[in-house]
Every structure is written in C-alpha cells, then in structure tokens.
Coordinates of C-alpha atoms and ligand atoms in Angstrom, one line a residue:
Chain X
X920 CA 134.0 95.5 90.7
X921 CA 135.7 96.7 87.7
X922 CA 134.8 98.4 84.3
X923 CA 133.7 95.0 82.8
X924 CA 130.9 94.7 85.2
X925 CA 129.2 97.9 83.9
X926 CA 128.6 96.5 80.6
X927 CA 125.7 94.7 82.2
X928 CA 124.2 97.9 83.7
X929 CA 120.6 98.8 82.9
X930 CA 119.9 101.7 80.6
X931 CA 117.0 103.2 82.2
X932 CA 116.1 106.1 80.0
X933 CA 115.2 109.3 81.8
X934 CA 114.7 109.9 85.2
X935 CA 114.1 112.6 87.8
X936 CA 115.6 113.3 91.4
X937 CA 113.6 112.3 94.2
X938 CA 112.7 115.2 96.5
X939 CA 110.9 115.4 99.7
X940 CA 108.3 117.9 97.8
X941 CA 107.1 115.3 96.0
X942 CA 107.1 112.1 98.4
X943 CA 103.2 112.2 98.8
X944 CA 102.2 112.9 95.4
X945 CA 104.3 110.1 94.1
X946 CA 103.3 107.4 97.1
X947 CA 99.4 108.4 96.2
X948 CA 99.4 108.9 92.5
X949 CA 102.2 106.7 91.3
X950 CA 103.2 108.7 88.5
X951 CA 105.0 106.7 85.3
X952 CA 108.8 107.6 86.1
X953 CA 111.4 105.3 84.6
X954 CA 113.5 105.9 87.7
X955 CA 114.5 108.2 90.6
X956 CA 117.8 109.6 91.7
X957 CA 118.3 109.5 95.4
X958 CA 120.8 111.4 97.5
X959 CA 121.6 108.8 100.1
X960 CA 122.8 111.6 102.5
X961 CA 119.4 112.7 103.0
X962 CA 118.0 109.3 104.0
X963 CA 121.0 107.6 106.2
X964 CA 120.1 107.4 109.8
X965 CA 116.7 108.9 109.2
X966 CA 113.5 107.3 110.2
X967 CA 109.9 108.4 110.5
X968 CA 108.3 110.3 107.5
X969 CA 111.5 110.0 105.5
X970 CA 112.2 106.3 106.0
X971 CA 108.6 105.3 105.6
X972 CA 108.3 107.4 102.2
X973 CA 111.6 106.0 100.9
X974 CA 110.4 102.4 101.7
X975 CA 106.8 102.9 99.9
X976 CA 108.6 104.6 96.9
X977 CA 111.5 101.9 96.4
X978 CA 108.7 99.3 96.3
X979 CA 107.2 100.6 92.9
X980 CA 110.4 102.3 91.4
X981 CA 114.0 101.8 90.5
X982 CA 116.2 104.1 92.5
X983 CA 119.8 105.2 91.8
X984 CA 122.2 106.4 94.5
X985 CA 123.9 109.7 93.9
X986 CA 126.0 111.0 96.8
X987 CA 127.2 114.5 97.8
X988 CA 129.6 114.0 100.7
X989 CA 132.0 111.5 99.7
X990 CA 134.8 114.3 99.1
X991 CA 136.6 112.0 97.1
X992 CA 139.5 114.7 96.2
X993 CA 140.2 115.8 99.9
X994 CA 143.3 114.8 101.5
X995 CA 141.6 114.2 104.7
X996 CA 141.3 110.7 105.6
X997 CA 138.3 108.8 103.5
X998 CA 135.5 108.4 106.1
X999 CA 135.0 104.7 105.6
X1000 CA 132.1 104.5 107.7
X1001 CA 130.3 106.9 105.5
X1002 CA 131.4 104.5 102.6
X1003 CA 130.0 101.6 104.4
X1004 CA 126.6 103.3 105.2
X1005 CA 126.5 104.3 101.6
X1006 CA 127.1 100.5 100.8
X1007 CA 124.3 99.5 103.2
X1008 CA 122.1 102.2 101.5
X1009 CA 122.7 101.0 98.1
X1010 CA 121.9 97.4 99.1
X1011 CA 118.5 98.5 100.9
X1012 CA 117.5 100.4 97.6
X1013 CA 118.9 98.0 95.2
X1014 CA 120.8 100.8 93.4
X1015 CA 122.9 99.0 90.6
X1016 CA 125.6 101.5 90.9
X1017 CA 126.6 104.6 92.9
X1018 CA 128.1 108.1 92.1
X1019 CA 129.6 111.0 93.5
X1020 CA 131.4 114.1 92.2
X1021 CA 135.0 114.3 91.2
X1022 CA 135.9 117.3 93.6
X1023 CA 136.3 117.9 97.3
X1024 CA 133.7 119.2 99.7
X1025 CA 135.9 119.0 103.0
X1026 CA 139.3 119.8 104.0
X1027 CA 141.0 120.2 107.2
X1028 CA 138.2 118.9 108.6
X1029 CA 136.2 122.0 107.6
X1030 CA 133.0 121.5 105.3
X1031 CA 132.9 123.8 102.4
X1032 CA 129.5 122.6 101.7
X1033 CA 130.0 122.9 97.9
X1034 CA 131.8 121.1 95.1
X1035 CA 135.2 122.6 95.1
X1036 CA 137.3 121.6 92.0
X1037 CA 140.8 119.9 92.3
X1038 CA 144.1 120.9 90.7
X1039 CA 144.6 119.0 87.3
X1040 CA 147.7 117.5 88.4
X1041 CA 149.3 114.1 88.5
X1042 CA 149.3 114.2 92.2
X1043 CA 145.5 114.8 92.6
X1044 CA 144.8 112.2 89.7
X1045 CA 146.9 109.4 91.6
X1046 CA 145.3 110.2 94.8
X1047 CA 141.8 110.3 93.7
X1048 CA 142.3 107.3 91.8
X1049 CA 143.6 105.4 95.1
X1050 CA 140.6 106.8 96.8
X1051 CA 138.3 105.5 94.2
X1052 CA 139.5 101.9 94.4
X1053 CA 139.1 101.8 98.0
X1054 CA 135.3 103.1 97.8
X1055 CA 134.7 100.5 94.9
X1056 CA 136.1 97.6 97.0
X1057 CA 133.7 98.6 99.7
X1058 CA 130.4 99.2 97.5
X1059 CA 131.0 96.2 95.5
X1060 CA 129.2 97.7 92.5
X1061 CA 130.2 100.0 89.9
X1062 CA 131.0 103.6 90.9
X1063 CA 131.0 106.5 88.8
X1064 CA 132.6 110.0 89.2
X1065 CA 130.8 113.0 87.9
X1066 CA 132.7 116.1 86.4
X1067 CA 131.8 119.2 88.3
X1068 CA 131.6 122.6 87.4
X1069 CA 134.3 125.1 88.3
X1070 CA 134.4 128.9 88.4
X1071 CA 138.0 129.4 89.0
X1072 CA 140.4 127.8 87.1
X1073 CA 142.5 125.0 88.9
X1074 CA 145.9 124.4 88.3
X1075 CA 146.0 123.1 84.8
X1076 CA 149.7 123.7 83.7
X1077 CA 150.3 119.9 83.7
X1078 CA 147.1 118.8 82.2
X1079 CA 143.7 119.7 80.9
X1080 CA 140.3 119.1 82.7
X1081 CA 139.8 116.1 80.0
X1082 CA 143.0 114.6 80.6
X1083 CA 142.5 114.7 84.1
X1084 CA 139.0 113.1 84.2
X1085 CA 140.6 110.4 81.8
X1086 CA 143.5 109.6 83.9
X1087 CA 141.6 109.0 87.0
X1088 CA 139.0 107.0 85.4
X1089 CA 141.3 104.8 83.7
X1090 CA 143.6 104.4 86.8
X1091 CA 141.0 103.6 89.1
X1092 CA 138.7 101.6 86.5
X1093 CA 135.5 103.5 87.2
X1094 CA 132.7 104.9 85.4
X1095 CA 131.7 108.5 84.5
X1096 CA 128.5 110.2 85.4
X1097 CA 128.8 112.7 82.7
X1098 CA 126.9 116.0 83.6
X1099 CA 126.1 117.5 80.1
X1100 CA 125.0 120.8 81.4
X1101 CA 128.4 120.9 83.5
X1102 CA 130.3 120.5 80.0
X1103 CA 128.2 123.5 78.6
X1104 CA 128.7 125.5 81.7
X1105 CA 132.5 124.9 81.9
X1106 CA 132.9 125.4 78.2
X1107 CA 131.5 129.0 78.5
X1108 CA 133.2 129.9 81.7
X1109 CA 136.5 128.5 80.9
X1110 CA 136.5 129.3 77.1
X1111 CA 136.7 125.9 75.8
X1112 CA 135.0 123.9 73.1
X1113 CA 132.4 121.6 74.7
X1114 CA 132.6 119.1 71.7
X1115 CA 136.3 119.0 71.7
X1116 CA 136.0 118.1 75.4
X1117 CA 133.9 115.3 74.6
X1118 CA 136.3 114.0 72.0
X1119 CA 139.0 113.9 74.7
X1120 CA 137.1 111.9 77.5
X1121 CA 136.6 108.3 77.5
X1122 CA 132.7 108.1 76.7
X1123 CA 132.7 104.4 76.6
X1124 CA 132.9 104.8 80.5
X1125 CA 129.4 107.0 80.8
X1126 CA 127.0 104.9 83.0
X1127 CA 124.6 107.8 83.7
X1128 CA 124.0 111.5 82.4
X1129 CA 123.1 114.6 84.2
X1130 CA 121.0 117.4 83.0
X1131 CA 120.2 120.8 84.8
X1132 CA 119.4 124.5 84.5
X1133 CA 122.0 127.2 85.0
X1134 CA 121.7 131.0 85.3
X1135 CA 123.8 133.9 84.1
X1136 CA 125.1 136.0 86.7
X1137 CA 127.6 138.9 85.3
X1138 CA 129.9 137.3 83.1
X1139 CA 129.6 133.7 84.8
X1140 CA 127.1 130.7 84.4
X1141 CA 125.9 129.4 87.6
X1142 CA 125.3 125.8 88.1
X1143 CA 121.9 126.7 90.2
X1144 CA 119.8 123.6 89.1
X1145 CA 116.9 125.8 89.5
X1146 CA 115.8 126.1 86.1
X1147 CA 114.9 124.2 82.8
X1148 CA 117.6 122.7 80.8
X1149 CA 118.8 125.0 78.3
X1150 CA 118.6 124.5 74.8
X1151 CA 122.5 124.4 74.3
X1152 CA 122.5 121.5 76.7
X1153 CA 119.8 119.7 74.9
X1154 CA 121.9 119.9 71.7
X1155 CA 125.1 118.7 73.4
X1156 CA 123.1 116.0 75.1
X1157 CA 121.8 114.7 71.7
X1158 CA 125.5 114.6 70.6
X1159 CA 126.3 112.5 73.6
X1160 CA 123.4 110.2 73.2
X1161 CA 124.5 109.8 69.5
X1162 CA 127.7 108.6 70.8
X1163 CA 127.1 106.7 73.8
X1164 CA 123.6 105.2 72.8
X1165 CA 120.5 105.0 74.9
X1166 CA 121.6 105.8 78.7
X1167 CA 120.2 106.7 81.9
X1168 CA 119.5 110.3 81.9
X1169 CA 118.7 112.4 85.0
X1170 CA 117.0 115.8 85.0
X1171 CA 118.5 117.6 87.9
X1172 CA 116.2 120.3 89.8
X1173 CA 117.2 121.3 93.3
X1174 CA 116.4 124.7 93.8
X1175 CA 113.0 126.4 93.3
X1176 CA 111.6 122.9 92.8
X1177 CA 108.6 122.7 90.1
X1178 CA 105.7 120.6 90.5
X1179 CA 106.0 117.0 89.7
X1180 CA 104.4 117.3 86.4
X1181 CA 106.8 120.0 85.2
X1182 CA 109.9 117.9 86.1
X1183 CA 108.2 114.8 84.4
X1184 CA 107.8 117.2 81.2
X1185 CA 111.6 117.6 81.3
X1186 CA 112.3 114.0 81.7
X1187 CA 110.0 113.4 78.5
X1188 CA 112.1 115.7 76.5
X1189 CA 115.3 113.8 77.4
X1190 CA 113.6 110.4 76.7
X1191 CA 112.2 111.7 73.5
X1192 CA 115.5 112.8 72.3
X1193 CA 116.8 109.4 73.5
X1194 CA 114.1 107.6 71.3
X1195 CA 114.8 110.0 68.3
X1196 CA 118.3 108.9 68.3
X1197 CA 117.6 105.4 68.7
X1198 CA 115.0 105.4 65.8
X1199 CA 117.4 107.1 63.4
X1200 CA 119.9 104.4 64.2
X1201 CA 117.7 101.7 63.7
X1202 CA 116.5 103.2 60.4
Chain Q
X794 CA 153.2 116.4 98.7
X795 CA 151.6 119.7 97.8
X796 CA 148.2 118.6 97.4
X797 CA 147.0 118.9 101.1
X798 CA 148.6 122.6 101.0
X799 CA 146.9 123.2 97.8
X800 CA 143.5 122.3 99.0
X801 CA 144.0 124.1 102.1
X802 CA 145.1 127.4 100.5
X803 CA 141.8 127.2 98.2
X804 CA 139.7 126.7 101.5
X805 CA 141.2 129.6 103.0
X806 CA 141.2 131.9 100.0
X807 CA 137.2 130.9 99.6
X808 CA 136.4 130.8 103.3
X809 CA 138.6 133.2 105.3
X810 CA 140.2 135.6 102.9
X811 CA 139.7 139.3 103.9
X812 CA 139.4 141.9 101.1
X813 CA 141.0 140.3 98.3
X814 CA 144.6 141.0 97.7
X815 CA 146.6 141.8 94.4
X816 CA 148.3 138.6 92.8
X817 CA 151.8 139.3 93.9
X818 CA 150.8 140.3 97.5
X819 CA 148.5 136.9 97.4
X820 CA 151.5 135.0 96.1
X821 CA 153.9 136.2 98.9
X822 CA 151.2 135.6 101.5
X823 CA 150.5 132.0 100.4
X824 CA 154.0 131.2 100.2
X825 CA 154.6 132.2 103.6
X826 CA 151.3 130.6 104.9
X827 CA 151.9 127.2 102.8
X828 CA 155.6 126.4 102.3
X829 CA 155.0 123.1 100.5
X830 CA 153.3 124.9 97.7
X831 CA 155.4 124.6 94.6
X832 CA 156.0 127.7 92.3
X833 CA 153.5 126.8 89.5
X834 CA 150.9 126.0 92.3
X835 CA 151.5 129.4 94.0
X836 CA 151.2 130.9 90.7
X837 CA 148.0 129.3 89.7
X838 CA 146.3 129.9 93.4
X839 CA 147.6 133.6 93.4
X840 CA 146.2 134.5 89.9
X841 CA 143.0 133.1 90.4
X842 CA 140.4 135.4 89.5
X843 CA 139.1 137.2 92.9
X844 CA 135.6 137.6 91.7
X845 CA 135.4 134.0 90.5
X846 CA 136.6 132.8 94.1
X847 CA 133.9 135.0 95.5
X848 CA 131.2 132.9 93.7
X849 CA 132.3 130.0 95.8
X850 CA 132.4 132.2 99.0
X851 CA 128.8 133.7 98.2
X852 CA 127.4 130.2 97.2
X853 CA 128.7 128.3 100.3
X854 CA 127.6 131.0 103.1
X855 CA 124.4 131.4 101.2
X856 CA 123.8 127.8 101.6
X857 CA 124.7 127.7 105.1
X858 CA 122.2 130.5 105.6
X859 CA 119.7 128.5 103.8
X860 CA 120.4 125.5 106.1
X861 CA 119.8 127.6 109.0
X862 CA 116.6 129.1 107.5
X863 CA 115.3 125.7 107.1
X864 CA 116.1 124.6 110.8
X865 CA 115.1 128.1 112.5
X866 CA 112.6 129.8 110.2
X867 CA 110.6 131.4 113.3
X868 CA 113.7 131.9 115.4
X869 CA 115.5 134.1 112.6
X870 CA 112.1 136.0 112.1
X871 CA 112.6 136.7 115.9
X872 CA 116.1 138.0 115.0
X873 CA 115.2 140.0 112.3
X874 CA 112.6 141.7 114.7
X875 CA 115.4 142.2 117.3
X876 CA 117.6 143.6 115.0
X877 CA 115.1 146.2 113.5
X878 CA 113.8 147.4 117.1
X879 CA 117.7 147.7 117.9
X880 CA 117.9 150.1 115.2
X881 CA 119.8 147.8 112.6
X882 CA 118.5 148.7 109.0
X883 CA 120.5 146.4 107.0
X884 CA 118.7 144.0 104.7
X885 CA 118.1 140.8 106.6
X886 CA 119.4 138.5 103.7
X887 CA 122.8 140.5 103.9
X888 CA 122.8 140.7 107.8
X889 CA 122.0 136.9 107.8
X890 CA 124.7 136.4 105.4
X891 CA 127.3 138.0 107.5
X892 CA 126.0 136.4 110.7
X893 CA 126.9 133.0 109.1
X894 CA 130.3 134.2 108.0
X895 CA 131.1 135.4 111.5
X896 CA 129.7 132.0 112.8
X897 CA 132.2 130.3 110.6
X898 CA 135.0 132.4 111.7
X899 CA 133.9 131.5 115.6
X900 CA 133.4 127.8 115.1
X901 CA 133.6 126.2 111.6
X902 CA 131.4 123.6 110.4
X903 CA 133.5 120.5 110.8
X904 CA 131.1 117.7 109.3
X905 CA 128.3 117.3 106.6
X906 CA 125.7 117.0 109.6
X907 CA 123.1 119.8 109.6
X908 CA 122.6 118.8 113.5
X909 CA 126.2 120.1 114.0
X910 CA 126.0 123.5 111.9
X911 CA 122.6 124.1 114.3
X912 CA 124.4 123.1 117.6
X913 CA 127.3 125.7 116.3
X914 CA 124.6 128.5 115.7
X915 CA 123.1 128.2 119.2
X916 CA 126.4 128.1 120.9
X917 CA 127.3 131.0 119.0
X918 CA 124.3 132.8 119.9
X919 CA 125.0 132.2 123.5
X920 CA 128.7 133.3 123.3
X921 CA 128.3 136.2 120.8
X922 CA 124.8 137.5 120.6
X923 CA 123.9 137.9 124.6
X924 CA 122.1 140.9 123.7
X925 CA 119.5 139.0 121.5
X926 CA 118.7 136.7 124.5
X927 CA 118.5 139.5 126.9
X928 CA 116.1 141.3 124.6
X929 CA 113.8 138.6 124.5
X930 CA 114.0 135.7 126.9
X931 CA 112.1 133.4 124.7
X932 CA 114.7 133.1 122.3
X933 CA 116.7 130.5 123.5
X934 CA 113.7 128.1 124.0
X935 CA 112.6 128.9 120.4
X936 CA 115.7 128.1 119.1
X937 CA 115.6 124.8 121.0
X938 CA 112.2 124.0 120.1
X939 CA 112.9 124.3 116.2
X940 CA 116.0 122.2 116.4
X941 CA 114.3 119.5 118.5
X942 CA 111.4 119.4 116.2
X943 CA 113.4 118.5 113.4
X944 CA 115.4 116.1 115.5
X945 CA 112.3 114.2 116.4
X946 CA 111.1 114.3 112.7
X947 CA 114.3 113.0 111.3
X948 CA 115.0 110.4 114.3
X949 CA 115.9 106.9 113.2
X950 CA 113.1 104.5 114.0
X951 CA 113.3 102.4 117.2
X952 CA 113.1 99.0 117.4
X953 CA 109.6 99.1 118.4
X954 CA 105.9 98.9 116.8
X955 CA 104.0 102.0 116.0
X956 CA 100.2 101.9 117.3
X957 CA 98.6 102.7 114.2
X958 CA 94.6 103.3 114.3
X959 CA 94.0 99.9 113.4
X960 CA 96.5 98.6 116.0
X961 CA 94.7 100.6 118.5
X962 CA 91.3 99.1 117.5
X963 CA 92.9 95.6 118.2
X964 CA 94.1 96.8 121.5
X965 CA 90.9 98.1 122.6
X966 CA 89.4 94.5 122.3
X967 CA 91.7 92.8 124.7
X968 CA 90.8 92.1 128.1
X969 CA 91.9 94.6 130.9
X970 CA 94.4 91.7 132.0
X971 CA 95.8 91.2 128.5
X972 CA 95.9 94.9 128.0
X973 CA 98.0 95.4 131.3
X974 CA 100.6 92.9 130.2
X975 CA 101.5 94.5 127.3
X976 CA 105.2 95.6 127.0
X977 CA 105.7 99.3 125.8
X978 CA 108.5 101.8 125.9
X979 CA 109.1 105.3 125.5
X980 CA 111.0 105.6 122.3
X981 CA 114.3 107.5 122.2
X982 CA 113.2 110.2 119.7
X983 CA 110.7 111.2 122.4
X984 CA 111.8 114.9 123.7
X985 CA 111.0 116.1 127.2
X986 CA 111.3 120.0 127.2
X987 CA 110.6 122.9 129.8
X988 CA 110.2 126.4 128.2
X989 CA 109.8 129.8 129.6
X990 CA 106.8 130.4 127.5
X991 CA 104.2 128.2 125.3
X992 CA 106.6 127.7 122.4
X993 CA 104.3 125.1 120.4
X994 CA 101.6 127.6 120.6
X995 CA 103.9 130.4 119.3
X996 CA 105.0 128.4 116.3
X997 CA 101.6 127.1 115.5
X998 CA 100.3 130.9 115.3
X999 CA 103.4 131.8 113.2
X1000 CA 103.0 129.2 110.7
X1001 CA 99.5 130.2 110.0
X1002 CA 100.1 133.9 109.8
X1003 CA 103.8 134.2 109.1
X1004 CA 103.7 137.3 111.2
X1005 CA 105.0 137.5 114.8
X1006 CA 103.1 139.1 117.6
X1007 CA 103.9 142.4 118.5
X1008 CA 105.0 142.6 121.4
X1009 CA 106.6 139.0 121.4
X1010 CA 104.9 137.0 124.2
X1011 CA 106.0 137.6 127.8
X1012 CA 108.9 135.0 128.5
X1013 CA 110.3 134.9 132.0
X1014 CA 113.9 134.9 132.1
X1015 CA 115.4 131.2 132.3
X1016 CA 118.2 132.6 134.8
X1017 CA 115.4 133.5 137.2
X1018 CA 115.1 130.3 139.3
X1019 CA 111.4 130.9 140.4
X1020 CA 110.5 131.5 136.8
X1021 CA 107.5 129.7 136.0
X1022 CA 108.1 127.0 133.1
X1023 CA 105.8 125.2 130.7
X1024 CA 106.6 121.5 130.4
X1025 CA 106.3 119.9 126.9
X1026 CA 106.7 116.2 125.3
X1027 CA 107.3 115.9 121.8
X1028 CA 106.2 112.6 119.9
X1029 CA 105.9 111.5 116.4
X1030 CA 102.3 111.3 115.1
X1031 CA 101.7 107.5 114.3
X1032 CA 99.8 108.3 111.0
X1033 CA 101.6 111.3 109.7
X1034 CA 104.8 110.8 111.3
X1035 CA 105.1 114.5 111.9
X1036 CA 106.1 115.8 115.5
X1037 CA 103.2 116.6 117.7
X1038 CA 103.7 118.4 121.2
X1039 CA 101.7 117.8 124.2
X1040 CA 101.6 120.1 127.3
X1041 CA 102.3 117.9 130.0
X1042 CA 100.7 120.0 132.7
X1043 CA 97.5 120.1 130.7
X1044 CA 97.2 116.4 131.6
X1045 CA 96.4 115.1 135.2
X1046 CA 98.5 112.1 135.5
X1047 CA 101.3 112.4 133.1
X1048 CA 103.5 109.5 133.9
X1049 CA 106.6 109.8 131.6
X1050 CA 108.9 112.1 133.4
X1051 CA 110.7 109.4 135.3
X1052 CA 110.7 106.7 132.6
X1053 CA 113.8 105.8 130.9
X1054 CA 113.5 106.1 127.0
X1055 CA 113.8 102.7 125.3
X1056 CA 113.4 100.9 128.3
X1057 CA 110.7 98.1 128.0
X1058 CA 107.6 98.5 131.0
X1059 CA 104.1 97.0 131.2
X1060 CA 101.1 98.9 130.6
X1061 CA 100.4 97.7 134.1
X1062 CA 103.4 99.9 135.4
X1063 CA 102.1 102.7 133.4
X1064 CA 98.7 102.4 135.0
X1065 CA 100.3 102.4 138.5
X1066 CA 102.0 105.5 137.9
X1067 CA 99.2 107.0 136.1
X1068 CA 96.8 106.4 139.4
X1069 CA 99.8 107.7 141.7
X1070 CA 100.4 110.9 139.5
X1071 CA 96.5 111.8 140.0
X1072 CA 95.7 114.5 142.4
X1073 CA 94.6 113.3 145.8
X1074 CA 91.1 114.9 145.4
X1075 CA 90.8 113.3 141.8
X1076 CA 87.7 110.9 142.8
X1077 CA 86.2 108.8 140.1
X1078 CA 84.6 105.4 139.7
X1079 CA 86.7 102.5 139.0
X1080 CA 85.2 102.0 135.4
X1081 CA 85.6 105.8 134.7
X1082 CA 89.2 105.7 135.8
X1083 CA 89.9 103.0 133.6
X1084 CA 88.4 104.6 130.7
X1085 CA 90.2 107.6 131.2
X1086 CA 93.5 105.9 131.4
X1087 CA 92.8 103.8 128.3
X1088 CA 91.9 107.2 126.5
X1089 CA 95.2 108.5 127.7
X1090 CA 97.0 105.4 126.8
X1091 CA 95.5 105.7 123.3
X1092 CA 96.6 109.4 122.9
X1093 CA 100.3 108.6 124.1
X1094 CA 100.3 105.8 121.5
X1095 CA 98.7 108.0 118.7
X1096 CA 101.3 110.6 119.2
X1097 CA 104.1 108.2 119.2
X1098 CA 105.2 108.9 122.7
X1099 CA 104.7 105.4 123.3
X1100 CA 105.3 102.1 121.3
X1101 CA 104.6 98.4 121.7
X1102 CA 107.6 96.3 122.3
X1103 CA 108.1 94.4 119.0
X1104 CA 106.4 91.2 119.6
X1105 CA 108.9 88.4 118.3
X1106 CA 112.3 89.5 119.3
X1107 CA 112.3 90.7 122.8
X1108 CA 109.7 88.0 123.9
X1109 CA 112.5 86.1 126.1
X1110 CA 113.5 89.7 127.7
X1111 CA 112.1 88.9 131.2
X1112 CA 110.5 91.4 133.3
X1113 CA 110.3 91.3 137.0
X1114 CA 107.5 89.2 138.2
X1115 CA 104.4 91.4 138.7
X1116 CA 100.9 91.5 140.2
X1117 CA 99.0 92.7 137.1
X1118 CA 96.1 94.6 138.4
X1119 CA 97.6 98.0 137.7
X1120 CA 95.8 99.2 140.6
X1121 CA 92.5 98.7 138.7
X1122 CA 90.0 96.2 140.3
X1123 CA 87.8 96.3 137.1
X1124 CA 87.1 94.2 134.2
X1125 CA 87.1 96.5 131.2
X1126 CA 84.1 98.4 130.6
Ligands
FE2_1473 FE1 125.0 116.8 88.1

C-alpha cells in the first residue's frame, strides 16, 4: 500500500473522538456525526459493554482508527503482534486508514505512557521509515504519522523538525496526520514560525487533521486536550484547509470531556471553516 | 548506532533523574552511563532545559496516578484515610504522585497494559506498604475487588450465548426434559472470590455517598486461618453488561465452586448438583423444588454466571451419555 492509494481515501469532513462517556447517548440518540476516531487500544481484547457498544456504533457511523501504542520510534523490537491486532481491528471497523504518532512511548521495555519526541537525526529518520514500511505491509491500508508536541528540544543539529518529518514520510512513503494545534503549540514553545513550518512539510501527504485545546502552564503551552480549540489553531487550520482542500478533521478532547453536544459544536466549527473555504474556492 | 543510547538516556532523564544536575555534570554523567552517545548527542541531552524535562516527568507520573485512580478509587480513598490516621498531613495528590514514582523505581511498568500496572501496584503494597495492610485487614481484598470488577467488565466475550430476557422467556416455554438437555457453561470471565469482609456492600455504599464509614468495617486478618470469609461470585449482567456480584452463602444450593469455567455441561448436571448442595433439612415438594431451581437458573443466566452453549458450532461435541431427569421426577409446573 503506498502513497498513491491515498488519493482514493474519503475526505470525511469534521468528526469527533469516540469516548466511553458518550456511548449510550450515541447509541440511543444517533446524533448526526460525520465520523468518529477510535483508539484501537481501548477496544482490542475487550468484550462486554465495550465491544457491544462499538459494534452498535459501527453499524451507523464511519470509524477511523488512531493508535497510541505503536511506539514507532522506539529501538525496542516492533511489536508485530500488536500491529496484527491493529490490522484486525481496522478490518473489523472498516477503517480506511490507520495513524499513530511520530515518537516513542516505550523504550528498554519500560512504558513512558506519553509521546516522547525523537532526535531529528538521519539515524532516527531512517529507523522510523524502516519500521513504517513493516507496519504498512501488515496493515495493507494507508498509514499516517502524526506530528507530536515536544517540550524539550530534541537533537536538531542535523535537521529541523520539518525536515525530519519530510524525510520519514518520503522514505516510508506514508501519509501525514497533521495535528494543527501541535504546530501552534510547538511554534510557541520552540520559537519557530508556524506558517513557515507548513511551507516546509509535504502537505500533499496529509490524510487527516487534528485540532485540540491546550493550556498555558508558566512559560510552556501544554497539549492537554481539555479545552476548546484556540483561536490561533482555528486560524492556522483555515490556512491548512486553503492549501490541502477539504479533509478529514478531528476535534480531540480527551480530558475533562464535555457533553456530546459541546463536542459536536466544536466539530461544526471545523466543518463550517472547511465549507467556507470550499465555497470561496468555487466562486 | 547511538539512537538506542539516546532514547535510553532520555528515558532515564525523564523517569529516573534525581534533582536535576547542572549541564556539565549532566554531560559527564551521561557520557559515563551511555558511552555510545556521540558528542553532539551528549550536548543536546545535557543542555535540555530541566524544567521542560520535568514537564514530561509530571505528565507521565500524573498519568499513571490517574490510571490507578481509575482502577482503585475506593482503595485509594482508604489509603488516604490510613495516611491521615498515621499522622501524614501531605496532600493526597502529592502523596499519590510520590507513591507512583516509588512504584516505578520498585518495578517499572513494562507494557501498555493497565492490568500490568495494577498488578505491580498490588505487589508493591504487599512488599512496601505492609503497614497499610496491617492497619486495615480489608485493604488487600478491596484492591482485589476493584481490579477484579474491572477485569470482568473488560473481559473478552466468551464463545457462548448470552441469555437475555427475551431468550429466558423462550427457555421458560421449554419442557422440563428439553430444558435439562440444554448445554451451558460458566464463562471464563466469571470470578469466584473469598473476602474477609463484605467488599461489594462496602463499595456500593461508598459509590453512593463517596464517604468511607468511620471506623472502617471490621475485617478479620486473612492470615488468621480460622477467620470467617465471605464468598462471592462476579458475573456480567446480561442486559447492562456491567459486573454484578452475588454472595454465595446467601444462596442455598450454590453449585459453581467445583465447575471448570468454559467447560460445557448439561442443565441436568446443574440440577443434580443443586439438589445435592441443598441442606439435608431442606424439604420442599418436587414442583416447588423445580420452580426454585428454575428461578435460580434464571438468576445465574441474567447475571452472566452461566451462558448457553452456542447452538451451531459445538452441537457435534458430545457429552457423556446421561439419564436426563436432573433428579426431578416432575413435569414442569
Ligand atoms: Fe493529535
């Protein structure tokens, strides 16, 4: 499965993350949601209420799988069994693509339980690209890497973050899940220009977008996913949409999760901006 | 290849660093600890802003603390009580954060499985917080109760059929003979437990009030061989799919303790075991006995302690020849 296969991927508009707090309401009320992003690790190997809810929601909605535990950048051996289970999960819910983060979460077989940045080096780029190829072969569907936030400046004497991302995507021939809020946040925390960053990455490889809220803690913006999407993020998102066209944009809200209606409002905002840009283009 | 050393160094700096060292000290320490790092990697790592590294440390251990709060809300409330009683005035959040750091140093979390973190936590308390277990003998059982309930909730679906209310209605229309010939199984997620106090009642009350009783209920020390224990079984409610607990000793004729989970058996077997398990002085008419058995059977089905063998796939699996009367000589009332 290579880059060309992505051309045929659906552009789903704005969606939201599927969270357990909302299962019953989604099943009972069947709200109009264009699509849900699902985290396979929350479902794999689980039965009962979790499996039954997923089955019922999958009957009525498009689901897109987004992983959190691939640890693609780790130097521990790739957990092929995990990748096969992800493959099965994607098959089961008919997820047309799969994504995970450009980072590591586990090393020396110790779980860091967070997205830890990789050094921006040739060696790391080569390492990740090799592993992405293995993952794509097992998944047999397009795979996208998501740009993560980073609070410490990882090794960047060899290349910039944008160069690092570009090298990996091109070497592995995979897609990009562009987290727009992560760009805003990294630009602020690391002191670079968000738009220049967009200019430097292969936007033609974007197959999905993320939008999330963050919070200020002292001099650092934290990617908490516990707040509405910021105005800066909306502005940058609009610029992204102007360049990549309509896409599949996901509002992430993972802590202090609000009501389903509040989440849907946020998704409507993402959809409206997408529609506005499309209307402008058409006129 | 310096990438493995780089990632390991970053891991140690985030998870294991003691009070942060000045950059040149950090550089020397890293060079000794990770000889494969090249000069530029050493500089990059040594010059990382300690305050920013601390962001990761805080996020990671706060995340682990949240996972434990999710698995053990009531046990942690008890731990908070025990800490206060022992005169510790530290804030609970901070104390729990330090507890999780100590847990990490004692036994790091080596997979992304929540279950493994939970197992580590319980082992840690047994090894390093004996004083809590001694201060309240119910703590070990409460920890086990909360983890078990979550395991039952999440457990994979067994290859058997859930008996929903509609299905139960169908079964109630069967003849006694047909009913006794049904094949059933106790699914693997079902948990049998003996506790030194009534943990399910304790939790039910705590969930309602979010307040612990003062004093904590009397729990006999588990090390006392003669201590009375209360026996429970936890299944998964057929309609809500939520865990549900039954006290075994509250039921005359509880039959499941010797049944192997996931093994097929006939309702007829259950009926025989049921009759054998009734107290000797339990006198009822045949009709009443059967009615009570059916009522019990329905309850076991509803609470997911018992499931029906899936009809198609294992029809060919033979069971030993059997005289199907279940010990009952009646037709169904
Ligand atoms: Fe994201």
